[in-house]
XYZ file of C-alpha atoms in Angstrom:
358
model
C 0.000 0.000 0.000
C 1.334 3.433 -0.941
C 1.326 5.318 2.335
C 4.570 7.327 2.513
C 4.650 11.115 2.182
C 8.106 12.442 1.273
C 8.667 15.976 2.565
C 11.701 18.144 1.799
C 12.568 20.853 4.292
C 10.746 18.768 6.883
C 12.143 20.615 9.912
C 11.057 23.989 8.556
C 7.765 25.786 8.980
C 5.684 24.218 6.218
C 7.542 20.914 6.131
C 7.013 20.214 9.824
C 3.371 21.287 9.653
C 2.867 18.915 6.716
C 4.612 16.087 8.594
C 2.251 16.437 11.541
C -0.833 16.933 9.386
C -0.284 13.861 7.224
C 0.967 11.701 10.116
C -2.278 12.503 11.952
C -4.109 11.065 8.943
C -2.272 7.758 9.090
C 0.646 8.370 6.729
C 4.261 7.423 7.266
C 6.544 10.430 6.834
C 10.039 10.541 5.399
C 11.526 13.987 5.948
C 14.604 15.393 4.214
C 16.333 18.282 5.991
C 20.017 19.129 6.522
C 19.431 22.294 8.610
C 20.632 24.482 5.747
C 18.764 27.322 7.439
C 21.509 27.433 10.093
C 24.127 27.956 7.366
C 21.994 30.595 5.658
C 20.945 32.686 8.653
C 23.003 31.641 11.674
C 22.466 29.634 14.827
C 19.282 31.443 15.859
C 17.593 30.224 12.672
C 18.581 26.566 13.097
C 15.702 24.115 12.730
C 17.331 21.437 14.910
C 14.887 22.136 17.751
C 11.958 21.469 15.428
C 13.533 18.339 13.950
C 14.025 16.937 17.460
C 10.444 17.729 18.330
C 9.168 15.961 15.215
C 11.213 12.847 15.975
C 9.931 12.801 19.561
C 6.277 13.442 18.707
C 5.765 11.357 15.575
C 6.479 7.604 15.712
C 5.785 7.454 11.957
C 8.497 10.018 11.178
C 11.867 9.072 9.643
C 14.485 11.779 9.206
C 16.998 11.883 6.346
C 19.877 14.331 6.791
C 20.702 15.005 3.141
C 20.928 17.785 0.562
C 18.291 17.847 -2.179
C 21.040 18.803 -4.671
C 22.843 15.507 -4.034
C 21.664 13.398 -6.972
C 23.232 10.194 -5.644
C 21.665 10.479 -2.189
C 18.282 11.514 -3.575
C 18.420 8.776 -6.218
C 19.081 6.081 -3.622
C 16.213 7.351 -1.482
C 13.757 7.404 -4.390
C 14.791 3.896 -5.436
C 14.106 2.692 -1.905
C 10.755 4.453 -1.499
C 9.325 4.417 -5.030
C 6.745 1.674 -4.484
C 5.576 3.182 -1.176
C 5.289 6.878 -2.056
C 1.856 8.456 -2.342
C 2.802 12.163 -2.229
C 5.847 14.451 -2.487
C 5.769 17.851 -0.769
C 8.750 20.031 -1.702
C 9.270 22.889 0.749
C 13.088 23.018 0.982
C 14.476 26.344 -0.259
C 16.805 29.264 0.151
C 14.041 31.761 1.036
C 15.660 35.205 1.375
C 15.963 38.091 -1.127
C 18.943 39.586 0.644
C 20.865 36.359 1.229
C 20.577 35.300 -2.415
C 22.706 38.253 -3.488
C 25.519 37.051 -1.200
C 25.800 33.603 -2.808
C 23.841 33.497 -6.075
C 25.162 30.064 -7.046
C 24.103 28.544 -3.732
C 20.689 30.179 -3.982
C 20.094 28.986 -7.538
C 21.326 25.452 -7.052
C 19.128 24.952 -3.985
C 15.982 26.467 -5.449
C 16.258 25.516 -9.123
C 18.661 22.588 -9.409
C 17.371 20.926 -6.274
C 13.817 21.123 -7.598
C 14.905 19.661 -10.943
C 16.622 16.728 -9.199
C 13.414 15.923 -7.305
C 11.163 16.281 -10.332
C 13.330 14.076 -12.525
C 13.577 11.371 -9.868
C 9.806 11.496 -9.435
C 9.351 11.101 -13.194
C 11.835 8.226 -13.279
C 10.617 6.250 -10.266
C 7.006 7.220 -9.487
C 5.496 9.547 -12.135
C 1.947 8.937 -10.923
C 2.682 10.422 -7.460
C 1.455 14.033 -6.937
C 4.207 16.642 -6.537
C 3.420 19.781 -4.511
C 5.827 22.729 -4.617
C 5.867 25.721 -2.285
C 6.576 28.520 -4.722
C 6.299 32.229 -3.870
C 4.552 35.410 -4.914
C 8.052 36.777 -5.604
C 7.816 35.101 -9.028
C 5.852 38.245 -9.991
C 8.840 40.438 -9.152
C 8.041 44.049 -8.312
C 5.181 44.224 -10.838
C 2.634 44.663 -7.999
C 4.317 47.976 -7.119
C 2.975 49.422 -10.381
C -0.619 48.999 -9.222
C -2.576 52.176 -8.321
C -1.765 52.285 -4.605
C -3.152 54.745 -2.068
C -1.357 55.679 1.157
C -3.551 55.391 4.257
C -2.777 56.229 7.893
C -1.314 52.796 8.725
C -1.130 50.971 5.410
C -0.873 51.113 1.680
C -4.023 49.990 -0.106
C -5.016 49.483 -3.707
C -7.475 51.906 -5.267
C -11.016 50.686 -4.664
C -11.863 50.974 -8.370
C -9.216 48.390 -9.340
C -10.312 44.788 -10.101
C -7.822 43.463 -7.517
C -9.356 45.461 -4.650
C -12.063 43.014 -3.616
C -10.081 39.767 -3.618
C -6.402 40.531 -4.247
C -3.931 39.656 -7.006
C -4.706 36.647 -9.189
C -2.568 34.362 -11.350
C -3.005 36.490 -14.504
C -0.375 38.978 -13.322
C 2.711 38.845 -15.574
C 6.049 37.620 -14.265
C 7.988 39.394 -17.039
C 9.821 42.756 -17.192
C 10.182 43.231 -13.471
C 12.891 43.015 -10.800
C 12.553 39.781 -8.876
C 15.751 39.694 -6.796
C 18.002 36.712 -7.448
C 15.893 34.690 -5.014
C 12.784 35.485 -7.035
C 14.545 34.481 -10.242
C 15.643 31.105 -8.859
C 12.115 30.441 -7.626
C 10.737 31.383 -11.060
C 12.991 28.728 -12.576
C 11.745 26.117 -10.116
C 8.123 27.189 -10.578
C 8.393 26.831 -14.370
C 9.985 23.396 -14.029
C 7.179 22.160 -11.801
C 4.598 23.433 -14.268
C 6.451 21.921 -17.229
C 6.749 18.471 -15.685
C 3.011 18.619 -15.224
C 2.161 19.878 -18.695
C 4.854 18.091 -20.743
C 4.971 14.751 -18.916
C 1.407 14.730 -17.574
C 2.523 14.501 -13.965
C 0.277 15.722 -11.137
C 2.111 18.876 -10.112
C 1.105 22.116 -8.420
C 2.865 25.386 -7.578
C 1.466 27.142 -4.509
C 2.659 30.743 -4.846
C 2.631 31.774 -1.198
C 2.447 35.208 0.291
C 3.754 35.305 3.872
C 3.688 31.750 5.198
C 3.777 31.732 8.977
C 3.054 29.856 12.181
C 4.552 28.815 15.524
C 7.084 26.387 14.002
C 8.862 29.160 12.092
C 12.517 29.731 13.022
C 12.181 33.426 12.280
C 15.218 35.623 11.652
C 15.788 39.122 10.263
C 16.202 37.958 6.677
C 13.215 35.619 6.656
C 10.109 34.980 8.754
C 8.208 38.258 9.090
C 5.609 37.582 11.803
C 7.599 34.990 13.767
C 10.675 37.209 13.950
C 8.617 40.304 14.748
C 6.882 38.538 17.635
C 10.185 37.112 18.870
C 11.633 40.635 19.048
C 8.521 41.931 20.776
C 8.653 39.179 23.385
C 12.390 39.342 24.099
C 13.169 43.044 23.659
C 15.526 42.374 20.746
C 15.844 45.286 18.275
C 13.768 45.173 15.102
C 14.309 47.214 11.926
C 11.477 48.260 9.625
C 12.726 48.618 6.036
C 11.112 51.320 3.912
C 7.641 52.318 2.717
C 6.889 54.044 6.026
C 6.203 50.676 7.625
C 2.921 50.652 5.742
C 3.736 47.772 3.372
C 0.969 45.175 3.369
C 1.270 41.380 3.359
C -1.359 38.703 3.521
C -0.397 36.034 6.030
C -1.467 32.404 5.921
C -1.039 29.983 8.815
C 1.009 26.902 7.967
C -1.913 24.650 8.916
C -4.257 26.429 6.494
C -1.689 26.020 3.705
C -1.050 22.345 4.435
C -4.790 21.772 4.532
C -4.821 23.130 0.967
C -2.117 20.579 0.109
C -4.383 17.871 1.536
C -7.257 18.921 -0.701
C -5.005 18.880 -3.767
C -3.732 15.442 -2.759
C -7.294 14.101 -2.659
C -7.953 15.205 -6.234
C -4.662 16.140 -7.940
C -4.404 18.055 -11.210
C -1.541 18.586 -13.700
C 0.611 21.707 -14.021
C -1.489 23.872 -11.728
C -0.572 27.294 -10.323
C -2.318 28.794 -7.317
C -1.788 32.125 -5.584
C -2.044 31.150 -1.934
C -2.154 33.423 1.092
C -4.332 34.972 3.731
C -6.279 37.036 1.196
C -8.676 39.646 2.477
C -9.313 37.301 5.422
C -5.809 37.657 6.913
C -3.514 40.562 6.068
C -1.767 43.449 7.774
C 0.746 46.247 7.320
C 4.003 46.335 9.251
C 2.631 49.080 11.509
C -0.533 47.084 12.167
C 1.501 43.971 12.967
C 3.685 45.907 15.409
C 0.596 47.188 17.200
C -0.834 43.672 17.456
C 2.436 42.294 18.853
C 2.551 45.022 21.480
C -1.063 44.345 22.445
C -0.441 40.600 22.796
C 2.838 40.843 24.739
C 2.019 43.963 26.740
C 5.492 45.244 25.776
C 6.731 48.009 23.512
C 8.696 46.811 20.504
C 12.282 48.064 20.386
C 12.271 49.073 16.745
C 13.931 51.499 14.362
C 13.214 52.583 10.815
C 15.401 52.454 7.694
C 14.367 54.459 4.632
C 15.947 51.868 2.335
C 13.423 49.241 1.325
C 14.548 45.775 0.315
C 15.283 45.394 -3.391
C 12.289 43.997 -5.283
C 10.100 44.117 -2.180
C 6.341 44.468 -2.509
C 4.520 47.537 -1.224
C 1.144 45.802 -1.232
C 0.350 42.142 -1.671
C -2.920 40.340 -1.044
C -3.461 36.965 -2.736
C -6.603 36.154 -4.667
C -7.159 32.473 -3.804
C -10.397 32.028 -5.730
C -8.811 29.796 -8.389
C -7.867 27.242 -5.744
C -11.234 27.633 -4.022
C -13.031 26.991 -7.324
C -11.131 23.725 -7.736
C -11.426 22.755 -4.051
C -14.538 24.421 -2.621
C -14.383 22.570 0.725
C -11.102 24.271 1.711
C -11.188 27.273 4.045
C -8.835 29.328 6.233
C -9.166 29.068 10.003
C -6.638 31.724 11.115
C -6.434 35.496 10.788
C -3.410 37.647 11.674
C -4.361 38.182 15.323
C -4.891 34.456 15.907
C -1.595 33.629 14.162
C 0.386 36.083 16.289
C -1.262 34.925 19.505
C -0.350 31.301 18.777
C 3.232 32.166 17.793
C 3.642 33.983 21.119
C 2.049 31.356 23.357
C 3.916 28.421 21.819
C 7.369 30.051 21.702
C 7.695 32.652 24.465
C 9.350 30.357 27.027
C 11.812 28.928 24.486
C 12.731 32.409 23.245
C 13.280 33.813 26.718
C 15.418 30.856 27.769
C 17.613 31.330 24.701
C 17.960 35.106 25.015
């Protein structure tokens, strides 16, 4: 019986959420994670704590400490598991704009080459198994910044007359002629590969182009992990820097459980070469200033923050995902968390661990 879910980046935010979600539904989990996040962002971003927690909590979890770029190691694993696999969830990535510019070759080989290795091994050993990829809204580059935006007291907002106002940005937005950052470019390459393996080879593949993915299992750091890192700073008194746009830049935020639940729905009825914008939508979004206020309300502490006029290269001023395409295909899916509930859970689950480490 095919009952194994293979998850890359299994000790990270989405990978660990997926491991728990699918294990709770009776699946055996094989997780690939080599704690690359520690190399990328330093000790504070290490996912070792989450890996240890997974191993302790899930009897059905098997950990593989390997690099997705290692064709020999990945090939041996696929050969071993091919007849047992029922789903592949690919979440492993280099996820930071800023870090990508430091080591472009590392960024590209992780995001693009690593994805190609996994896709080709899936095609070779188990082409009928669905392949889910956590892409990003950064594939659109800075095109969203050309929308007619209006500055409000605490946030940027799109003009109410624009078609994107009611539900957010849909998948028709172009990815061309924009600045993506090198991270965005490497994720574009991976995104296109996942689509092409679906369309050209008929494999069941899907790109979930996430906005801000978040939740209590996030090892947040300055270069990646907006809400988790913001709440960590609020709870511990660590300094936080707001970069550009007056702190009014808007993100939609989706809880890792809501995203993985979307994966589950796709798994039940997979399609080929699909692309879905996936985020909190109008249900769950906030500006930086609004998020700071919420963190201060939840912790009862003032955030120690400063402001830098320089925004991050290729950063979005306003992003809200239109998820209606996915909802049309999977009408039983819904989001359970809004921003306030996400921040509250991040704080409650992590405050003791953060304070002990600080």
